[in-house]
Coordinates of C-alpha atoms in Angstrom, one line a residue:
M219 CA 0.1 -0.1 -0.1
A220 CA 2.7 2.3 0.7
T221 CA 4.8 1.6 -2.4
W222 CA 1.7 2.2 -4.1
N223 CA 0.7 5.7 -2.8
K224 CA 4.4 7.0 -3.0
L225 CA 4.3 6.3 -6.5
Y226 CA 1.0 7.6 -7.2
Y227 CA 2.0 11.1 -5.6
A228 CA 5.6 10.8 -7.4
R229 CA 3.7 10.8 -10.6
M230 CA 1.2 13.2 -9.4
H231 CA 4.1 15.8 -8.6
D232 CA 5.7 15.1 -11.9
R233 CA 2.8 15.9 -14.0
L234 CA 0.5 18.2 -12.1
P235 CA 1.3 21.9 -11.2
R236 CA 1.0 23.0 -7.6
E237 CA -1.9 24.8 -8.0
I238 CA -3.9 21.5 -9.4
R239 CA -2.0 19.6 -6.8
D240 CA -3.5 21.8 -4.0
M241 CA -7.1 21.2 -5.4
I242 CA -6.5 17.8 -5.2
N243 CA -5.0 17.7 -1.7
A244 CA -7.9 20.0 -0.5
E245 CA -10.3 17.2 -1.0
F246 CA -9.1 15.7 2.0
W247 CA -9.8 18.1 4.6
D248 CA -13.6 18.7 4.1
E249 CA -15.3 20.0 7.3
D250 CA -16.3 16.5 8.7
Y251 CA -12.7 15.4 8.8
L252 CA -11.6 18.6 10.1
K253 CA -13.8 18.5 13.3
G254 CA -13.6 14.4 13.5
F255 CA -11.2 11.8 14.7
E256 CA -8.5 12.4 12.1
G257 CA -8.5 16.2 12.0
S258 CA -7.9 15.6 16.1
E259 CA -4.9 13.4 15.4
V260 CA -3.4 15.8 12.8
A261 CA -3.8 18.7 15.3
M262 CA -2.1 16.7 18.1
K263 CA 0.9 15.6 15.8
A264 CA 1.4 19.3 15.1
M265 CA 1.7 20.0 18.7
G266 CA 3.8 17.1 19.0
E267 CA 1.5 14.9 21.3
S268 CA 0.2 11.2 20.7
A269 CA -3.2 10.5 19.9
D270 CA -4.9 8.1 22.5
T271 CA -5.4 5.4 19.7
H272 CA -8.2 3.6 21.5
L273 CA -10.3 6.7 21.6
L274 CA -9.6 7.7 18.2
Q275 CA -10.7 4.5 15.9
P276 CA -6.9 4.0 14.7
N277 CA -7.9 2.0 11.8
R278 CA -9.9 4.6 10.4
I279 CA -7.3 7.2 11.2
L280 CA -4.4 5.0 9.5
C281 CA -6.3 5.1 6.3
I282 CA -7.0 8.8 6.4
S283 CA -4.2 10.5 8.0
Q284 CA -1.6 8.6 5.7
V285 CA -1.4 11.7 3.6
V286 CA 0.6 13.5 6.1
L287 CA 3.0 10.7 6.7
P288 CA 6.0 10.5 4.5
E289 CA 6.4 6.9 5.0
Y290 CA 3.1 6.6 2.9
V291 CA 3.0 9.2 0.4
G292 CA 6.6 10.8 0.1
A293 CA 8.0 13.4 1.9
E294 CA 7.2 16.2 -0.6
A295 CA 3.6 15.1 -0.9
A296 CA 3.1 14.8 2.9
K297 CA 4.7 18.3 3.2
E298 CA 2.0 19.7 0.8
N299 CA -0.7 17.8 2.5
V300 CA 0.6 19.2 5.9
Q301 CA 0.6 23.0 4.4
M302 CA -3.1 22.1 2.9
W303 CA -4.4 21.0 6.5
H304 CA -2.8 24.5 8.1
Q305 CA -4.7 26.5 5.4
T306 CA -8.0 24.6 5.2
A307 CA -8.6 24.2 8.9
A308 CA -8.1 28.0 9.4
R309 CA -10.7 28.9 6.6
I310 CA -13.4 26.2 7.0
C311 CA -13.9 25.7 10.4
P312 CA -15.6 28.8 12.0
M313 CA -14.2 28.0 15.4
P314 CA -10.5 26.9 15.1
R315 CA -10.3 26.6 18.6
T316 CA -10.5 23.0 18.5
W317 CA -6.9 22.7 17.1
L318 CA -3.8 23.7 18.0
V319 CA -4.4 24.7 21.7
L320 CA -1.6 25.6 24.0
S321 CA -2.1 25.7 27.7
G322 CA -0.3 26.9 30.4
Y323 CA 1.7 24.0 31.5
N324 CA 5.5 24.3 29.7
L325 CA 3.9 27.1 27.3
G326 CA 7.3 28.0 26.4
G327 CA 8.1 24.3 25.3
K328 CA 4.8 24.1 23.7
L329 CA 5.3 27.2 21.6
H330 CA 8.6 25.9 20.2
T331 CA 7.1 22.6 19.1
V332 CA 4.2 24.2 17.4
I333 CA 6.1 27.3 15.9
C334 CA 9.6 25.8 15.2
K335 CA 9.7 22.0 15.2
D336 CA 9.0 19.8 12.0
T337 CA 6.9 17.3 14.2
F338 CA 5.6 15.5 10.8
G339 CA 9.0 15.1 9.7
V340 CA 8.4 16.2 6.0
G341 CA 11.1 19.5 6.0
L342 CA 8.4 22.2 6.9
D343 CA 9.1 25.2 8.9
P344 CA 5.8 25.6 11.2
A345 CA 6.4 29.1 11.3
T346 CA 5.8 29.3 7.3
A347 CA 2.6 27.4 7.3
L348 CA 0.6 28.2 10.6
R349 CA -2.6 30.0 10.0
F350 CA -4.1 30.1 13.4
L351 CA -3.0 29.1 17.0
N352 CA -4.8 29.2 20.5
I353 CA -3.4 29.9 23.8
E354 CA -5.7 29.3 27.0
V355 CA -3.8 29.9 30.4
D356 CA -4.4 30.9 33.9
D357 CA -3.7 34.3 34.8
T358 CA -1.0 32.9 37.5
S359 CA 0.8 31.0 34.7
L360 CA 2.0 34.3 32.9
V361 CA 3.0 36.2 36.3
L362 CA 6.6 35.6 37.3
G363 CA 7.4 35.0 40.7
H364 CA 3.9 33.1 41.2
K365 CA 3.9 29.4 42.2
H366 CA 2.0 28.5 39.2
S367 CA 4.3 30.5 36.7
A368 CA 5.0 28.5 33.4
F369 CA 8.2 30.7 33.2
E370 CA 11.5 30.9 35.3
D371 CA 12.3 34.6 34.5
A372 CA 11.4 37.6 32.4
A373 CA 14.1 36.6 29.9
S374 CA 12.4 32.7 29.3
R375 CA 9.0 34.4 29.2
Q376 CA 10.0 36.9 26.5
N377 CA 12.0 34.5 24.3
A378 CA 8.9 32.3 24.3
F379 CA 6.6 35.1 23.4
N380 CA 8.9 36.2 20.7
L381 CA 8.5 33.0 18.9
L382 CA 5.1 34.0 17.9
L383 CA 6.5 36.7 16.1
R384 CA 8.3 34.1 13.7
I385 CA 5.2 33.5 11.9
K386 CA 6.1 34.5 8.1
K387 CA 2.5 34.8 7.0
K388 CA 0.8 37.3 9.6
F389 CA -1.9 38.8 7.2
G390 CA -4.9 36.5 8.0
F391 CA -3.5 34.8 10.8
K392 CA -5.3 34.3 13.7
L393 CA -4.3 34.3 17.4
N394 CA -6.7 33.7 20.2
F395 CA -5.8 34.1 23.5
I396 CA -8.1 33.1 26.4
I397 CA -7.0 33.9 30.2
Y398 CA -8.7 32.4 32.6
H399 CA -9.3 33.6 36.2
D400 CA -10.6 32.1 39.3
C401 CA -10.3 35.3 41.2
I402 CA -10.1 38.6 39.8
R403 CA -6.5 39.9 41.1
L404 CA -6.2 43.2 39.3
K405 CA -2.7 43.6 40.5
M406 CA -1.7 40.7 38.0
W407 CA -3.5 42.5 35.0
P408 CA -0.5 45.6 34.1
E409 CA 1.9 42.5 33.4
I410 CA -0.4 40.4 31.6
L411 CA -1.2 43.4 29.5
G412 CA 2.4 44.6 29.1
L413 CA 3.4 41.1 27.8
L414 CA 0.6 40.7 25.0
R415 CA 0.6 44.3 24.0
P416 CA 3.9 44.1 21.5
I417 CA 2.7 41.0 20.2
V418 CA -0.7 41.9 19.3
E419 CA 0.4 45.3 17.8
V420 CA 3.2 43.6 15.5
I421 CA 0.8 40.8 14.4
E422 CA -2.2 43.3 13.6
R423 CA 0.2 46.0 11.9
E424 CA 1.2 43.4 9.6
G425 CA -2.5 41.9 8.8
G426 CA -3.3 39.0 11.3
H427 CA -6.4 38.9 13.5
V428 CA -5.9 38.6 17.5
T429 CA -8.5 38.3 20.1
V430 CA -7.8 38.4 23.5
E431 CA -10.5 37.3 26.3
S432 CA -10.8 37.2 29.9
D433 CA -12.7 34.2 31.3
Y434 CA -13.8 34.3 34.7
S435 CA -15.2 31.7 37.0
G436 CA -15.2 31.7 40.7
N437 CA -16.5 28.0 41.3
N438 CA -14.4 26.2 43.7
T439 CA -12.5 29.3 44.9
D440 CA -12.8 31.2 48.5
C441 CA -13.7 34.2 46.8
M442 CA -16.9 35.8 47.8
D443 CA -19.6 37.0 45.6
E444 CA -18.4 35.5 42.4
T445 CA -20.1 35.1 39.5
S446 CA -18.9 32.3 37.5
G447 CA -18.5 32.1 33.6
V448 CA -17.6 35.9 32.9
R449 CA -16.2 35.9 29.5
T450 CA -15.1 39.6 28.7
D451 CA -13.2 40.8 25.2
I452 CA -10.1 42.3 26.5
E453 CA -8.0 43.0 23.3
H454 CA -8.7 46.8 23.0
L455 CA -7.2 46.8 26.8
V456 CA -4.3 45.1 25.3
R457 CA -4.2 47.6 22.6
T458 CA -4.2 50.8 24.9
Y459 CA -2.4 49.6 27.9
D460 CA -0.4 52.4 29.2
P461 CA 1.6 51.8 32.4
A462 CA 1.4 55.8 33.1
T463 CA -2.2 55.9 33.2
W464 CA -3.2 52.3 34.3
D465 CA -4.0 53.6 38.0
Q466 CA -6.0 56.4 37.0
S467 CA -8.5 55.0 34.6
M468 CA -8.0 51.8 33.2
K469 CA -8.0 50.1 36.6
Q470 CA -11.2 51.7 37.9
G471 CA -12.8 50.9 34.5
L472 CA -12.4 47.1 35.2
I473 CA -13.4 47.5 38.8
D474 CA -16.4 49.3 37.4
Y475 CA -17.3 46.9 35.0
F476 CA -16.8 43.5 37.5
E477 CA -18.9 45.5 40.1
E478 CA -21.6 45.8 37.6
V479 CA -21.4 42.1 36.5
R480 CA -21.5 41.1 39.9
R481 CA -24.5 43.3 41.0
L482 CA -26.6 41.6 37.9

């Protein structure tokens, strides 16, 4: 089977231009496939993770996902199919947050894997192919010195987030941040806003799309008067963050907002 596939793709590569090959390869990535077990496996491989084979129907996955495996279709064809997966998933799926979701634990290592590491072994620099990325972290994981911080020091944190600037095709790129809070700790916000602002500025200036959301759920905490499930768009705070005016205006605006949410 692998020998036949390699021969088929080698002939297709020799006889058809890239535009036609892309049209053929795109047929593998329909919406059902992208949202199903097979699409999940491809996303996990892109993140350097292994699929739980007994949950993801391994026989079906092996039949479909061979298009991204060089041992089945050859390195060049697999590379083109991985590139097509990045493009199609970002275009077809209205909520691409089901793929390439990075959490707070070892966030620096995860960013390096997704942006810099050729996890498919096809000779592809992911920074040239990425079209969307989702980062979902607790507020405490971004703050230095906290026991749950994902970073040892400011240098390692900055180096990790600077990896986002390696993404080559920023025009149309989708970057989504969700920052989770089990308690509103406004003293942490300046550090978080200051960390995200330069990243958001560069990506948006070069035509990318960035969303930043605060997700507060007070469940299972000792905080009083909590209101669970409050999600707030805060990208405007990131864009306009100024340390000089934080205490005078921005901070009070947030206090007023959350007080109103609590009252309702």
